[in-house]
PDB file of C-alpha atoms in Angstrom:
ATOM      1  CA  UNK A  24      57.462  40.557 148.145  1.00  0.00           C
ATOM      2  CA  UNK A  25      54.514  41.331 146.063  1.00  0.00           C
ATOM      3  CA  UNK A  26      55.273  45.172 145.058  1.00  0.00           C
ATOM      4  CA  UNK A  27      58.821  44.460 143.774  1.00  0.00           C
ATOM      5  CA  UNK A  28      57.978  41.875 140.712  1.00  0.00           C
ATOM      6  CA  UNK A  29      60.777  43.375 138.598  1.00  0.00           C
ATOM      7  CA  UNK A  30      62.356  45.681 139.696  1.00  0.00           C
ATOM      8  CA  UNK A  31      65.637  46.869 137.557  1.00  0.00           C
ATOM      9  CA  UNK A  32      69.314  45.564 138.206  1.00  0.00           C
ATOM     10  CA  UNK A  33      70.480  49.057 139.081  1.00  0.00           C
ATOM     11  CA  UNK A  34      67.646  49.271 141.663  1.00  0.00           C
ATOM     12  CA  UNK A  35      68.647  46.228 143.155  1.00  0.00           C
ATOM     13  CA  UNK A  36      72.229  47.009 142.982  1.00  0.00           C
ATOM     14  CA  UNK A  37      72.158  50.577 144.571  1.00  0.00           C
ATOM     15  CA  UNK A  38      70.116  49.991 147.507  1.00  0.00           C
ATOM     16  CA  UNK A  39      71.982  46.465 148.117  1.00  0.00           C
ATOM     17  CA  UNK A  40      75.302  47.884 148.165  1.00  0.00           C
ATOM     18  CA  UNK A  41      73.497  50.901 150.296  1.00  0.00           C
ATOM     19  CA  UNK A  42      72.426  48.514 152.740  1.00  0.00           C
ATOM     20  CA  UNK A  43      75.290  46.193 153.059  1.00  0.00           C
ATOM     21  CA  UNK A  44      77.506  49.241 153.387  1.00  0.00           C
ATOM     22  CA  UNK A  45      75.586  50.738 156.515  1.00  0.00           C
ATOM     23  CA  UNK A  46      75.279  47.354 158.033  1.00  0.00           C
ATOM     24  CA  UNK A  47      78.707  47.055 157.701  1.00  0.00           C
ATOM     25  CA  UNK A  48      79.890  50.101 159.197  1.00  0.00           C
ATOM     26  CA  UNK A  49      77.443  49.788 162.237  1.00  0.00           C
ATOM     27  CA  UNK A  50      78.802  46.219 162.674  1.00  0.00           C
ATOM     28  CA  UNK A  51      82.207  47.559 162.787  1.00  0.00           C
ATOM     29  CA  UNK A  52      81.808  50.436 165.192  1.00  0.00           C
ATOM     30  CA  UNK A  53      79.839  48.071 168.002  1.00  0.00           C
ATOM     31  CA  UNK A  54      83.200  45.998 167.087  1.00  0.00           C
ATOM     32  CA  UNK A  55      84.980  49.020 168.350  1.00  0.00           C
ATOM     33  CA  UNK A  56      82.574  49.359 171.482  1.00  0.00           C
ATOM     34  CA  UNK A  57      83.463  46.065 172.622  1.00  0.00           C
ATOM     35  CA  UNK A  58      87.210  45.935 171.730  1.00  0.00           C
ATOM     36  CA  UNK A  59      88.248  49.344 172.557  1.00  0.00           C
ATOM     37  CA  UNK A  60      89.864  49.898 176.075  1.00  0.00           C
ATOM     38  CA  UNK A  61      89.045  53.360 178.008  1.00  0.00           C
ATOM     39  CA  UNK A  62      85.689  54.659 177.842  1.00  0.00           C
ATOM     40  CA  UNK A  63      87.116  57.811 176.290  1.00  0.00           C
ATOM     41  CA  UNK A  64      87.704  55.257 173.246  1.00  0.00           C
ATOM     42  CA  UNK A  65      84.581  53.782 173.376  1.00  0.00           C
ATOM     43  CA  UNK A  66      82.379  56.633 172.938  1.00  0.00           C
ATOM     44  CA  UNK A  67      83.626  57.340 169.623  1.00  0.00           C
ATOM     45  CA  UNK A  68      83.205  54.227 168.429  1.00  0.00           C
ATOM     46  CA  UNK A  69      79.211  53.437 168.044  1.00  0.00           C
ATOM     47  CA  UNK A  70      78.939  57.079 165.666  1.00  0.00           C
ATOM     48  CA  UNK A  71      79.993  55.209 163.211  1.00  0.00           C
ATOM     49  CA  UNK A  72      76.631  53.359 163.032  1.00  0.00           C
ATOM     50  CA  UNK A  73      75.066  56.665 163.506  1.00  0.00           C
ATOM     51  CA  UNK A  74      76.385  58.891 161.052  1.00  0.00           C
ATOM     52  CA  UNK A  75      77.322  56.367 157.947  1.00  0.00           C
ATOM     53  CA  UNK A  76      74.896  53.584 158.928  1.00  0.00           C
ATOM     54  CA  UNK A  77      72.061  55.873 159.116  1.00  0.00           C
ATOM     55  CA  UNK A  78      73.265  57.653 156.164  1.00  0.00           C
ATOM     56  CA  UNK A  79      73.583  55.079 154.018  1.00  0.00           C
ATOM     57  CA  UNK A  80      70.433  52.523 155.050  1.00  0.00           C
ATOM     58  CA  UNK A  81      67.990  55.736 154.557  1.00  0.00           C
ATOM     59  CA  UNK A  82      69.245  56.541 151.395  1.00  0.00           C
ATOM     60  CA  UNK A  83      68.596  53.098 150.275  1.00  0.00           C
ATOM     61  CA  UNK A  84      65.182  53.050 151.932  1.00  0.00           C
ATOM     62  CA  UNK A  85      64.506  56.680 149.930  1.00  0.00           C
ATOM     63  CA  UNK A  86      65.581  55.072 147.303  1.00  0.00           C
ATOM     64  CA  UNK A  87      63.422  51.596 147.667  1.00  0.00           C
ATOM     65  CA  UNK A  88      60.379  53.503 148.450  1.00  0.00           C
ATOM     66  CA  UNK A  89      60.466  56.134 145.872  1.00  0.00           C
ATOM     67  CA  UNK A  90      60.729  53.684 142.790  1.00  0.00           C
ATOM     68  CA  UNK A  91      57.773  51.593 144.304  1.00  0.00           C
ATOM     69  CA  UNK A  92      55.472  54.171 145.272  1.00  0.00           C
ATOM     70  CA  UNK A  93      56.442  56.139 141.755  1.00  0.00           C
ATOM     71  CA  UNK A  94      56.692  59.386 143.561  1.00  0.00           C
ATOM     72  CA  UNK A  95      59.803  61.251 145.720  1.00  0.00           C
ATOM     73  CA  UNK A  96      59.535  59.546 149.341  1.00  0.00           C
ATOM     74  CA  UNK A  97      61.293  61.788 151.702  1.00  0.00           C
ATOM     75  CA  UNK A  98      60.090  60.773 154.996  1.00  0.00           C
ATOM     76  CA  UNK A  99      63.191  58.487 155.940  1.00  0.00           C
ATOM     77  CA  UNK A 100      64.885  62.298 156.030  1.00  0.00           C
ATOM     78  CA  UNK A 101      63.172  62.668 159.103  1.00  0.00           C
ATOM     79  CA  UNK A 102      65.420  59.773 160.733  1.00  0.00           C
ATOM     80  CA  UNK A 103      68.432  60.696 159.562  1.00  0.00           C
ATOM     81  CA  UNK A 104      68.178  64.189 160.606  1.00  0.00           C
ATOM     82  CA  UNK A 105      66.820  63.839 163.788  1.00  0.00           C
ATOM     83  CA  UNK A 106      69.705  60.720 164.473  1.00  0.00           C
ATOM     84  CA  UNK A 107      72.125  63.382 163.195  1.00  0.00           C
ATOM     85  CA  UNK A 108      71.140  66.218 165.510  1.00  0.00           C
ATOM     86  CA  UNK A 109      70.518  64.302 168.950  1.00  0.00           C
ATOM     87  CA  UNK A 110      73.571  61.692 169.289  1.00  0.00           C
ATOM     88  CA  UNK A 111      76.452  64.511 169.359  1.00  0.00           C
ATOM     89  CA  UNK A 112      74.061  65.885 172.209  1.00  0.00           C
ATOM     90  CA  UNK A 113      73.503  62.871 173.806  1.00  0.00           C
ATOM     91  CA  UNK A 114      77.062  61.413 173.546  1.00  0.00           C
ATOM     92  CA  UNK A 115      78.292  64.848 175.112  1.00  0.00           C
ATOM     93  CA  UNK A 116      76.122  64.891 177.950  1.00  0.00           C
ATOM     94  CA  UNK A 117      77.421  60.906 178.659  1.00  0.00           C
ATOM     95  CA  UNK A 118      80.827  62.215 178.118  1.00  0.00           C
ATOM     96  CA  UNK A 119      80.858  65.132 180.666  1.00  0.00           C
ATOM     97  CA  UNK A 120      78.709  62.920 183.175  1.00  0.00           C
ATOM     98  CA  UNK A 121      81.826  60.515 182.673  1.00  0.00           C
ATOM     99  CA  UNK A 122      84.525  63.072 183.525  1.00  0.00           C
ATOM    100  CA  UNK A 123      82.618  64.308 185.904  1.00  0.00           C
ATOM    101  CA  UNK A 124      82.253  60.509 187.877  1.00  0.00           C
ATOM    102  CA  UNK A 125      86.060  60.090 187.093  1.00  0.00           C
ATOM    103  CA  UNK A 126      87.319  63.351 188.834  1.00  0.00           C
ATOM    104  CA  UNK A 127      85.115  62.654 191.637  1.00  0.00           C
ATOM    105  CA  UNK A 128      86.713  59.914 191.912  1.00  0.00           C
ATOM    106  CA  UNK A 129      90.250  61.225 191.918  1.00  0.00           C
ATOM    107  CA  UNK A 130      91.143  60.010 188.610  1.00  0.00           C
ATOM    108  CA  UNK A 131      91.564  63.016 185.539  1.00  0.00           C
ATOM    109  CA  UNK A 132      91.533  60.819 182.082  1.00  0.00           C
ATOM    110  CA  UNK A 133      92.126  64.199 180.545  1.00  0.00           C
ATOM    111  CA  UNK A 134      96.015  64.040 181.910  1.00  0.00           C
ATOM    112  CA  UNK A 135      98.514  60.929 179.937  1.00  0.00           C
ATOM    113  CA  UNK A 136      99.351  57.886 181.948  1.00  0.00           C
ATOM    114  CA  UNK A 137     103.118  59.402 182.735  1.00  0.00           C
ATOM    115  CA  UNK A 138     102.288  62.935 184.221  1.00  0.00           C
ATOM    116  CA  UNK A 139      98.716  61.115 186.037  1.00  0.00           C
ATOM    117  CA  UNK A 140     101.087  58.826 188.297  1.00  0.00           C
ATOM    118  CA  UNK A 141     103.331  62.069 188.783  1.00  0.00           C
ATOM    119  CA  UNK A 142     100.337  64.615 189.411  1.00  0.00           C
ATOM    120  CA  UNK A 143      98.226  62.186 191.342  1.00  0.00           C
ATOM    121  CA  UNK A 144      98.568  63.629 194.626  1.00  0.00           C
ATOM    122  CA  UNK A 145      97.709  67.738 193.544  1.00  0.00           C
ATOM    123  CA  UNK A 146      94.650  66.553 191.046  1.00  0.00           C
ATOM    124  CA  UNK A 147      92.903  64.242 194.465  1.00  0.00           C
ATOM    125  CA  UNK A 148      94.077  67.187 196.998  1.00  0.00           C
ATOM    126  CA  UNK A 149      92.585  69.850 195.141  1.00  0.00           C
ATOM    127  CA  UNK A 150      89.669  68.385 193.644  1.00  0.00           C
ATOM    128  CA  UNK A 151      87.867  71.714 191.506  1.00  0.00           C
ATOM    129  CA  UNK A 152      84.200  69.261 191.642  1.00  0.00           C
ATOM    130  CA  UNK A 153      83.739  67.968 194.950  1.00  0.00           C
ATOM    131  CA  UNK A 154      81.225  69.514 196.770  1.00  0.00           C
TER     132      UNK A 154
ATOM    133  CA  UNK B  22      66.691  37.490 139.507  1.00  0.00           C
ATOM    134  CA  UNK B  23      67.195  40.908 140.585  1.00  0.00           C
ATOM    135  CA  UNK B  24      64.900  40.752 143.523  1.00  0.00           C
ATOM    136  CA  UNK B  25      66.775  37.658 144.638  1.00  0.00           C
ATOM    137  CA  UNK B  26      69.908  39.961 144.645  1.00  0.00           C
ATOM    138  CA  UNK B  27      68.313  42.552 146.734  1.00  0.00           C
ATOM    139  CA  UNK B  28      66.652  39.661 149.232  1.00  0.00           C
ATOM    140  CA  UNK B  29      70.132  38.238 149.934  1.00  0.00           C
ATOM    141  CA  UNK B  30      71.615  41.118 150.291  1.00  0.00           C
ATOM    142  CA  UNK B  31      69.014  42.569 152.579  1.00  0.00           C
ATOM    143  CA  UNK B  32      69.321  38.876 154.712  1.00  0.00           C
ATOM    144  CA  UNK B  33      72.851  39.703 155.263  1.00  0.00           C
ATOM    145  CA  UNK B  34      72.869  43.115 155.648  1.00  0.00           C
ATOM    146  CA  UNK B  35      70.198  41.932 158.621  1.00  0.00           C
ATOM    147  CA  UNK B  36      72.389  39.355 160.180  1.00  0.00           C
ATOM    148  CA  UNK B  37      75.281  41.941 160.293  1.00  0.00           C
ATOM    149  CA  UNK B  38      72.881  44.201 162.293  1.00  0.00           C
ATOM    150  CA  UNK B  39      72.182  41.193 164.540  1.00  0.00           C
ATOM    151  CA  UNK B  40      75.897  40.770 165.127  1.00  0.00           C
ATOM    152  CA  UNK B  41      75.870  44.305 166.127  1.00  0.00           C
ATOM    153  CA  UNK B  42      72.999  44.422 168.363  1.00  0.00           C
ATOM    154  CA  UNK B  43      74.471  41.382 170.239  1.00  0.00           C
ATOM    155  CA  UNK B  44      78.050  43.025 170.948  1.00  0.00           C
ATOM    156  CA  UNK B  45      76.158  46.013 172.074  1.00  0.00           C
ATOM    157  CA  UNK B  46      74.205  44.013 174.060  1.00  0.00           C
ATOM    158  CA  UNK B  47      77.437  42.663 175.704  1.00  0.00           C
ATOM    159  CA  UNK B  48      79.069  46.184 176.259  1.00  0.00           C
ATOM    160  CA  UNK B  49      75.140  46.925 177.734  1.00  0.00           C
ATOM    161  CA  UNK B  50      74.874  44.009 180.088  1.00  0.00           C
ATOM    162  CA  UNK B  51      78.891  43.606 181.081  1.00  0.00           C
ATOM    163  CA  UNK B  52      80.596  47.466 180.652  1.00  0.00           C
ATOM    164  CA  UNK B  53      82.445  47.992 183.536  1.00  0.00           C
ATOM    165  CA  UNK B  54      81.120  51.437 184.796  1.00  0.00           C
ATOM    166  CA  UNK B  55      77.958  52.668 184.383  1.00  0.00           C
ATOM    167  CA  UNK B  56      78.489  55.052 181.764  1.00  0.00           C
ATOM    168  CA  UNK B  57      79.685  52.150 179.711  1.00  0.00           C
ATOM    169  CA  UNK B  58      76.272  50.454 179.901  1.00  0.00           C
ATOM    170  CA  UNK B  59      74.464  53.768 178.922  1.00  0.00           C
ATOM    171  CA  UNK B  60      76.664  53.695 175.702  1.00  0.00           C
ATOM    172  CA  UNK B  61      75.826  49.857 175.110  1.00  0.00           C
ATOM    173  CA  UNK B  62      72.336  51.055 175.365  1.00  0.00           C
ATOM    174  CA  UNK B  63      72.038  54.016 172.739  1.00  0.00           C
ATOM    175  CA  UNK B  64      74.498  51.768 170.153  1.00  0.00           C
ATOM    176  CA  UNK B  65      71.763  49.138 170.813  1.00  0.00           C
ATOM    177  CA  UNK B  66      68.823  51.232 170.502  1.00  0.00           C
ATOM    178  CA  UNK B  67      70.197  52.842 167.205  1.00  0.00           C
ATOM    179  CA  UNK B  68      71.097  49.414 166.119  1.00  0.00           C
ATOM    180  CA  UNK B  69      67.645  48.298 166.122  1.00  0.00           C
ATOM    181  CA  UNK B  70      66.124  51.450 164.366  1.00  0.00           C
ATOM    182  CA  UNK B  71      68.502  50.390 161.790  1.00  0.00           C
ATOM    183  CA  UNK B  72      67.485  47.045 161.908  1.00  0.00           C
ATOM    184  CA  UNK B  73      63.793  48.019 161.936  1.00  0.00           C
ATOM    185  CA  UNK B  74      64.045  50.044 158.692  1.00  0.00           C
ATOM    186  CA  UNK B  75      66.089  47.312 157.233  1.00  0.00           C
ATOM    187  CA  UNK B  76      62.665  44.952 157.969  1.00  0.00           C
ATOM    188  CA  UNK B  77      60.603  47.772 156.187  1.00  0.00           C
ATOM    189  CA  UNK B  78      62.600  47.687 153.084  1.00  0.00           C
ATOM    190  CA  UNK B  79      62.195  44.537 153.000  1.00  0.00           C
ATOM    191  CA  UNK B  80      58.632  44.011 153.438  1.00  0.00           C
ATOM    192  CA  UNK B  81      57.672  46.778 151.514  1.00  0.00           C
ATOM    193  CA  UNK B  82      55.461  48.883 153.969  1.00  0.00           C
ATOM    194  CA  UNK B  83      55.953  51.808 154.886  1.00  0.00           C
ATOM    195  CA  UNK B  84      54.577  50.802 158.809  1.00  0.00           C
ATOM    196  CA  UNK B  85      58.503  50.026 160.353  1.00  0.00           C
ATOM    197  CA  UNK B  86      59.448  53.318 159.558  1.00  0.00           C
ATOM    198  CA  UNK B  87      57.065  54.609 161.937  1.00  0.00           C
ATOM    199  CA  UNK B  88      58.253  52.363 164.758  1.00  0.00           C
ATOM    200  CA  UNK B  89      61.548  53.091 163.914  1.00  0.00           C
ATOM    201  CA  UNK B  90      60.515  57.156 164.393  1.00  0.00           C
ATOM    202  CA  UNK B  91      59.536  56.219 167.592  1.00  0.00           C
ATOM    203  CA  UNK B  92      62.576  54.521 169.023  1.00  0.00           C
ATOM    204  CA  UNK B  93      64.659  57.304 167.382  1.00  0.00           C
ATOM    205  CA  UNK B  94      62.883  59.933 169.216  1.00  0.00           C
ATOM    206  CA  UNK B  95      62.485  57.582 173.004  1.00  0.00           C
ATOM    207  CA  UNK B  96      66.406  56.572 173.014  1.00  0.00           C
ATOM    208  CA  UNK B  97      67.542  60.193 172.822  1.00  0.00           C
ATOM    209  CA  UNK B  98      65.271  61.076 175.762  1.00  0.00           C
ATOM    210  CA  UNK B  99      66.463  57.944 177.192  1.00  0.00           C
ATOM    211  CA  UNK B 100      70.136  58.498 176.716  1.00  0.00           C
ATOM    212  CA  UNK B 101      69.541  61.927 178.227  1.00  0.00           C
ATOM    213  CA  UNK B 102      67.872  61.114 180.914  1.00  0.00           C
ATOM    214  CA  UNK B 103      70.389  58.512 181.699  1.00  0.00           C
ATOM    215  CA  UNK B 104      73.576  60.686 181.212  1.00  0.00           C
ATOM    216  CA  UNK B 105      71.585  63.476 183.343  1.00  0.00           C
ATOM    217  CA  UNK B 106      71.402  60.750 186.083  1.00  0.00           C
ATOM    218  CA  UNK B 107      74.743  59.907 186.202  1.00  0.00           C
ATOM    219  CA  UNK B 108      75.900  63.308 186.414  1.00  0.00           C
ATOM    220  CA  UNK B 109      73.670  64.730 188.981  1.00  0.00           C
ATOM    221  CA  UNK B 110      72.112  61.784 190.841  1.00  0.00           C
ATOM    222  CA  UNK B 111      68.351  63.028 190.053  1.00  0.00           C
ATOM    223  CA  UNK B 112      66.607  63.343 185.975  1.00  0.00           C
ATOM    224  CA  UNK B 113      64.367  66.241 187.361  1.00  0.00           C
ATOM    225  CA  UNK B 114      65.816  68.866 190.084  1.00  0.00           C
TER     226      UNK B 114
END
């Protein structure tokens, strides 16, 4: 680590804690991917990582980069917006495709547990999405 | 001293993305429906740009970010693409 001989303690500090913060979060929501029990649950769980991981492990990497390189280093920006922008899109397309495969199937997550085993016959005889 | 603080730090901050690219690589390889899979795959994918920048910051170039730009920008056409398939059973109609 050649460019970094001394750096200063609140350097090291800030972009530590920055770093072990996002890693933590991101560790904790693929905790909640694997633990979590409906997909429904799931989906939420791994935007953790992407909003508050990303956050926080670019602004350390802004912050890295600009005291090295003795000028403003803004490129990392260009992650964290573009991770910002695309997952709500992408995670709401998987979402929809997921209703849309559970319906088919007869099954409406949408509906509680109670009124599903009540309603089950209506939702499969009058399916709105089978073609 | 104080880049030792940063290196450890850095080293853990790496293993905890490891830990996380390893349960997503569970919920990828064993999630019960396919959708669940897709998911496993965009947590891992973002997990790994994470990771990547992670490597940058630590070896001071400025190269990883690229590469991580570039995994960014593939998963979301990836995740797309697969979420498209699932829904209609073709990417391009």
């Amino acid at each position: 680590m050649s460019p970094e001989q001394d750096i200063p303690l609140w350097l090291a500090l800030g972009v530590s804690i920055l770093a072990l913060l996002g890693a933590f979060l991101t560790l904790l929501g693929t905790i909640g991917l694997v633990r979590l029990q409906s997909f429904y649950q799931r989906i939420h769980a791994p935007t953790l990582g992407t909003s508050y991981g990303t956050a926080s492990i670019v602004i350390a990497s802004i912050l890295f980069f600009s005291y090295v390189e003795t000028r403003p280093v803004l490129h990392e920006v260009l992650i964290g917006i573009f991770i910002t922008a695309t997952t709500p899109v992408t995670l709401m397309l998987l979402g929809r495709a997921a209703l849309y495969r559970d319906r088919a199937e007869g099954k409406d997550p949408v509906l509680p547990a109670d009124e599903q085993a009540d309603a089950v016959f209506p939702i499969t005889s009058s399916r709105p999405h089978r073609q | 001293m104080n880049t030792a603080i940063l290196e450890w730090s850095l080293t853990i901050a790496q293993i905890m993305l490891g830990i996380a690219m390893l349960l997503a690589t569970f919920r990828m390889v064993n999630g019960p429906r396919a959708q669940d899979k897709v998911l496993g795959l965009d947590a891992l994918y973002v997990v790994a740009m994470l990771e990547l920048l992670l490597f940058g910051l630590r070896s001071g170039s400025s190269i990883y970010f690229e590469a991580a730009l570039v995994i960014a920008i593939l998963g979301f056409v990836s995740t797309v693409a697969l979420a498209k398939f699932l829904m209609r059973g073709e990417v391009i109609e």
